[in-house]
JSON list of C-alpha atoms in Angstrom, two decimals:
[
{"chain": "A", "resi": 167, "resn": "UNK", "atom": "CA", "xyz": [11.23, 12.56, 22.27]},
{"chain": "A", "resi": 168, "resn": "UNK", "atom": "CA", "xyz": [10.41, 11.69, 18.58]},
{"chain": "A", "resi": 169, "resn": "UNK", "atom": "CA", "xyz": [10.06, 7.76, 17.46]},
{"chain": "A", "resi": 170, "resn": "UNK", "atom": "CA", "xyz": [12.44, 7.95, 14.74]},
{"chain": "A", "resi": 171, "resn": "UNK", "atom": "CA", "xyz": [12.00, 4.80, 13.80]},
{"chain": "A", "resi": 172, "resn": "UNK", "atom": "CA", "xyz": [8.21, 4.45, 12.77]},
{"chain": "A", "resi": 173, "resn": "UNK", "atom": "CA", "xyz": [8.31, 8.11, 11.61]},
{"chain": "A", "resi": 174, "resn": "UNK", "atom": "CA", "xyz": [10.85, 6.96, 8.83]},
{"chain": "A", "resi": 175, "resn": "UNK", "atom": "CA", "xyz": [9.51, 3.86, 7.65]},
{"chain": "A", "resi": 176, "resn": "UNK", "atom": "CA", "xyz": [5.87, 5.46, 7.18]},
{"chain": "A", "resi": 177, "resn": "UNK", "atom": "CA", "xyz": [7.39, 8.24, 5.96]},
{"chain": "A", "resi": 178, "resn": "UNK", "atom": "CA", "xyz": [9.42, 6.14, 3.40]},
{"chain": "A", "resi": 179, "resn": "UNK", "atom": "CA", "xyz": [6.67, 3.73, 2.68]},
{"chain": "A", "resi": 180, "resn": "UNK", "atom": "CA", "xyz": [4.35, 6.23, 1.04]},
{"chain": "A", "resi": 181, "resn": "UNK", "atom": "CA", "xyz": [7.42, 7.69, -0.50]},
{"chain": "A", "resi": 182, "resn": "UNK", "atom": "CA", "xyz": [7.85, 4.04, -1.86]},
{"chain": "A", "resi": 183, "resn": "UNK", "atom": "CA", "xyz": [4.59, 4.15, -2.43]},
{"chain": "A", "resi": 184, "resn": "UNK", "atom": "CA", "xyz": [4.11, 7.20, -4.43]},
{"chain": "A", "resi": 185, "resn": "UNK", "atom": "CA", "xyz": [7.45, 5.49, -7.08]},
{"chain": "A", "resi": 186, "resn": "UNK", "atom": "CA", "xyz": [6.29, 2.34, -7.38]},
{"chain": "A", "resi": 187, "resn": "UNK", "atom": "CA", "xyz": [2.56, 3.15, -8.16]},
{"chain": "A", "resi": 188, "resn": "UNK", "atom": "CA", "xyz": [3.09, 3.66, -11.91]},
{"chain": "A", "resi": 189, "resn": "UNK", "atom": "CA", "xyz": [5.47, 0.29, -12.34]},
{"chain": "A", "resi": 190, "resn": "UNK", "atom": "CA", "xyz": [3.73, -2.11, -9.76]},
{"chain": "A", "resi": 191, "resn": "UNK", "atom": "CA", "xyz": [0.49, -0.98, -9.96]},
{"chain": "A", "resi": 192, "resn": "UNK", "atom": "CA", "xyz": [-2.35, -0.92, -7.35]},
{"chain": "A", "resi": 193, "resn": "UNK", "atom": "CA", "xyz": [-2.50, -4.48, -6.69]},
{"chain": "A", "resi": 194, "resn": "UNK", "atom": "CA", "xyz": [1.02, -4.77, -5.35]},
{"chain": "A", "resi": 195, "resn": "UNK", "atom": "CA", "xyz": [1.92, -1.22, -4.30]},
{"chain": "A", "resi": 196, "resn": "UNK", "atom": "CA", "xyz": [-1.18, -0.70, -1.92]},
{"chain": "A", "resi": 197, "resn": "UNK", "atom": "CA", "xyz": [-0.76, -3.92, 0.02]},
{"chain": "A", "resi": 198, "resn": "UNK", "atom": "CA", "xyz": [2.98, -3.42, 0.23]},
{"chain": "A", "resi": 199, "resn": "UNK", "atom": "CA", "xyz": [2.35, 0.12, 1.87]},
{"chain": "A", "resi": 200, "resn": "UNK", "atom": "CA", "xyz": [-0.13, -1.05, 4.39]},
{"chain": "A", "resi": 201, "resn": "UNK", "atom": "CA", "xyz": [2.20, -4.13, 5.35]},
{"chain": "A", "resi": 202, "resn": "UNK", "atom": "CA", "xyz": [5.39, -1.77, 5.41]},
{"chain": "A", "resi": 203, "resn": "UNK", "atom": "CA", "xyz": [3.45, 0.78, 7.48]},
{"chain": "A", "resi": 204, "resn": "UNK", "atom": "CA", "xyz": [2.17, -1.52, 10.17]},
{"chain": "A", "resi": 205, "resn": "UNK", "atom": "CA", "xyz": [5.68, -2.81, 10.69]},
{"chain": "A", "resi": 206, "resn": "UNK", "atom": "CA", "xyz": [6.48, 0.35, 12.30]},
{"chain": "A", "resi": 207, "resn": "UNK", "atom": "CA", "xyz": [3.63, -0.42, 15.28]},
{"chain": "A", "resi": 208, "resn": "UNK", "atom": "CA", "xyz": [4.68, -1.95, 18.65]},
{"chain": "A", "resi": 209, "resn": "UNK", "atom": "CA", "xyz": [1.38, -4.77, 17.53]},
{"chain": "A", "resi": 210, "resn": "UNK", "atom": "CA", "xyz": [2.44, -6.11, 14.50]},
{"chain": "A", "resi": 211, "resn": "UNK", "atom": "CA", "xyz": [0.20, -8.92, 13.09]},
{"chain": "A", "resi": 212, "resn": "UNK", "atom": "CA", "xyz": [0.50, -10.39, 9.42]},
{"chain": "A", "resi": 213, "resn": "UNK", "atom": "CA", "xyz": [-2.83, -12.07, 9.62]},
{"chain": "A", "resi": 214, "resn": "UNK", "atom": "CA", "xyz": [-4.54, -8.57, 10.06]},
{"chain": "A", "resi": 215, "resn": "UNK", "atom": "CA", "xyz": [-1.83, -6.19, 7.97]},
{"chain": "A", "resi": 216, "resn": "UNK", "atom": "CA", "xyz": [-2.81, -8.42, 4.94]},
{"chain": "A", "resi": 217, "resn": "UNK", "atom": "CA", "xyz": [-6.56, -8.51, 5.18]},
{"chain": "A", "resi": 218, "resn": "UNK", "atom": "CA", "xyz": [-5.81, -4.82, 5.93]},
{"chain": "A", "resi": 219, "resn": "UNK", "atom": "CA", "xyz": [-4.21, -4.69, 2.66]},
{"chain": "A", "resi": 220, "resn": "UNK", "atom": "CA", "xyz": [-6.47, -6.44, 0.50]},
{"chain": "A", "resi": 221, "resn": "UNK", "atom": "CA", "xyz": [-9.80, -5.07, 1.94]},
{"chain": "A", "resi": 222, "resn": "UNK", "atom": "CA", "xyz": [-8.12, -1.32, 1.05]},
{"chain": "A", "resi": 223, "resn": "UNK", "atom": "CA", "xyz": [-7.06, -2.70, -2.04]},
{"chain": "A", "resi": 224, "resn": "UNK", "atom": "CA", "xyz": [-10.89, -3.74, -2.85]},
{"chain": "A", "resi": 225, "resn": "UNK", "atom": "CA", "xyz": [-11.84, -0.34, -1.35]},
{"chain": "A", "resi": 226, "resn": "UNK", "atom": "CA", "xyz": [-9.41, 1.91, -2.99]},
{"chain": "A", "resi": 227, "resn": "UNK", "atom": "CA", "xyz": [-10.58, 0.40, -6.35]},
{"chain": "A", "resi": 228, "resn": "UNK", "atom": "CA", "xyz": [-14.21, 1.17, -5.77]},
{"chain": "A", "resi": 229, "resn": "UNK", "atom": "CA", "xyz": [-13.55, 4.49, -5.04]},
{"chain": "A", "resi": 230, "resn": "UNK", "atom": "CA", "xyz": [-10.66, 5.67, -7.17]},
{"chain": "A", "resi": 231, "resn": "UNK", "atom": "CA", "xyz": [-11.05, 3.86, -10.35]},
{"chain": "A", "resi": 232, "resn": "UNK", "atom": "CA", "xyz": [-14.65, 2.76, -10.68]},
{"chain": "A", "resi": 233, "resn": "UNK", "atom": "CA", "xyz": [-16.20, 5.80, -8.88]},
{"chain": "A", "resi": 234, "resn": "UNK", "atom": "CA", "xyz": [-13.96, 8.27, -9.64]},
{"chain": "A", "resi": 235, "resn": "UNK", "atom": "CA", "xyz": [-12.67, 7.21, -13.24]},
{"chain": "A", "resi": 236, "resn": "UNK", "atom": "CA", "xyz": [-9.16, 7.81, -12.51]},
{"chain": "A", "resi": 237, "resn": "UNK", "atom": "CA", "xyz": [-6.77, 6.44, -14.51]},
{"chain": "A", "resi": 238, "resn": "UNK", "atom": "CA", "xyz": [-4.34, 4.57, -11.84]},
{"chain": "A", "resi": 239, "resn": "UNK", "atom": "CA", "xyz": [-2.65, 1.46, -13.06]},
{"chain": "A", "resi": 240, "resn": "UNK", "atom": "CA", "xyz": [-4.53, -1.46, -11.26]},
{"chain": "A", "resi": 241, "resn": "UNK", "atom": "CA", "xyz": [-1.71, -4.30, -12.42]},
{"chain": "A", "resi": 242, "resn": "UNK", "atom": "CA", "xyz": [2.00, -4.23, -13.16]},
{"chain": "A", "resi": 243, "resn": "UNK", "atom": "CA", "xyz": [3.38, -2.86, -15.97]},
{"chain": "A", "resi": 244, "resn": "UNK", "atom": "CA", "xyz": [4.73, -6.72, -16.78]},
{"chain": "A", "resi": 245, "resn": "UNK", "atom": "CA", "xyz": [1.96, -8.54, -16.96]},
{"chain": "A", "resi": 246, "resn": "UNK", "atom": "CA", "xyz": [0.04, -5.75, -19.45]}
]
């Protein structure tokens, strides 16, 4: 059979991801996707999901914005 459950909340965590991007930024979206995601294992950990999170966070910002030059919003549209 097909595990629903962690099919749909990956599946609807990048979806979440993909809106929230532009408002939240990097900072907050990223982390929030990996923690989200990792809720739909059997193991879930938060020590590991957040270091998980930040250490892609860190990544993702070497790679996307200072070696690539893309233009993705790194903060929250609140805070400027």
């Amino acid at each position: 059979g097909v595990a629903w459950r962690p099919l749909l909340i990956i599946v609807g965590s990048v979806v979440a991801f993909g809106l929230l991007l532009p408002r939240l930024g990097m900072v907050i979206t990223l982390p929030l996707l990996i923690i989200v995601s990792a809720v739909a294992g059997d193991e879930f950990h938060w020590p590991s999901a957040l270091i998980s999170g930040v250490l892609i966070t860190l990544l993702s910002w070497g790679v996307f914005i200072k070696g690539l030059g893309l233009t993705i919003p790194m903060w929250p549209v609140f805070l400027g």
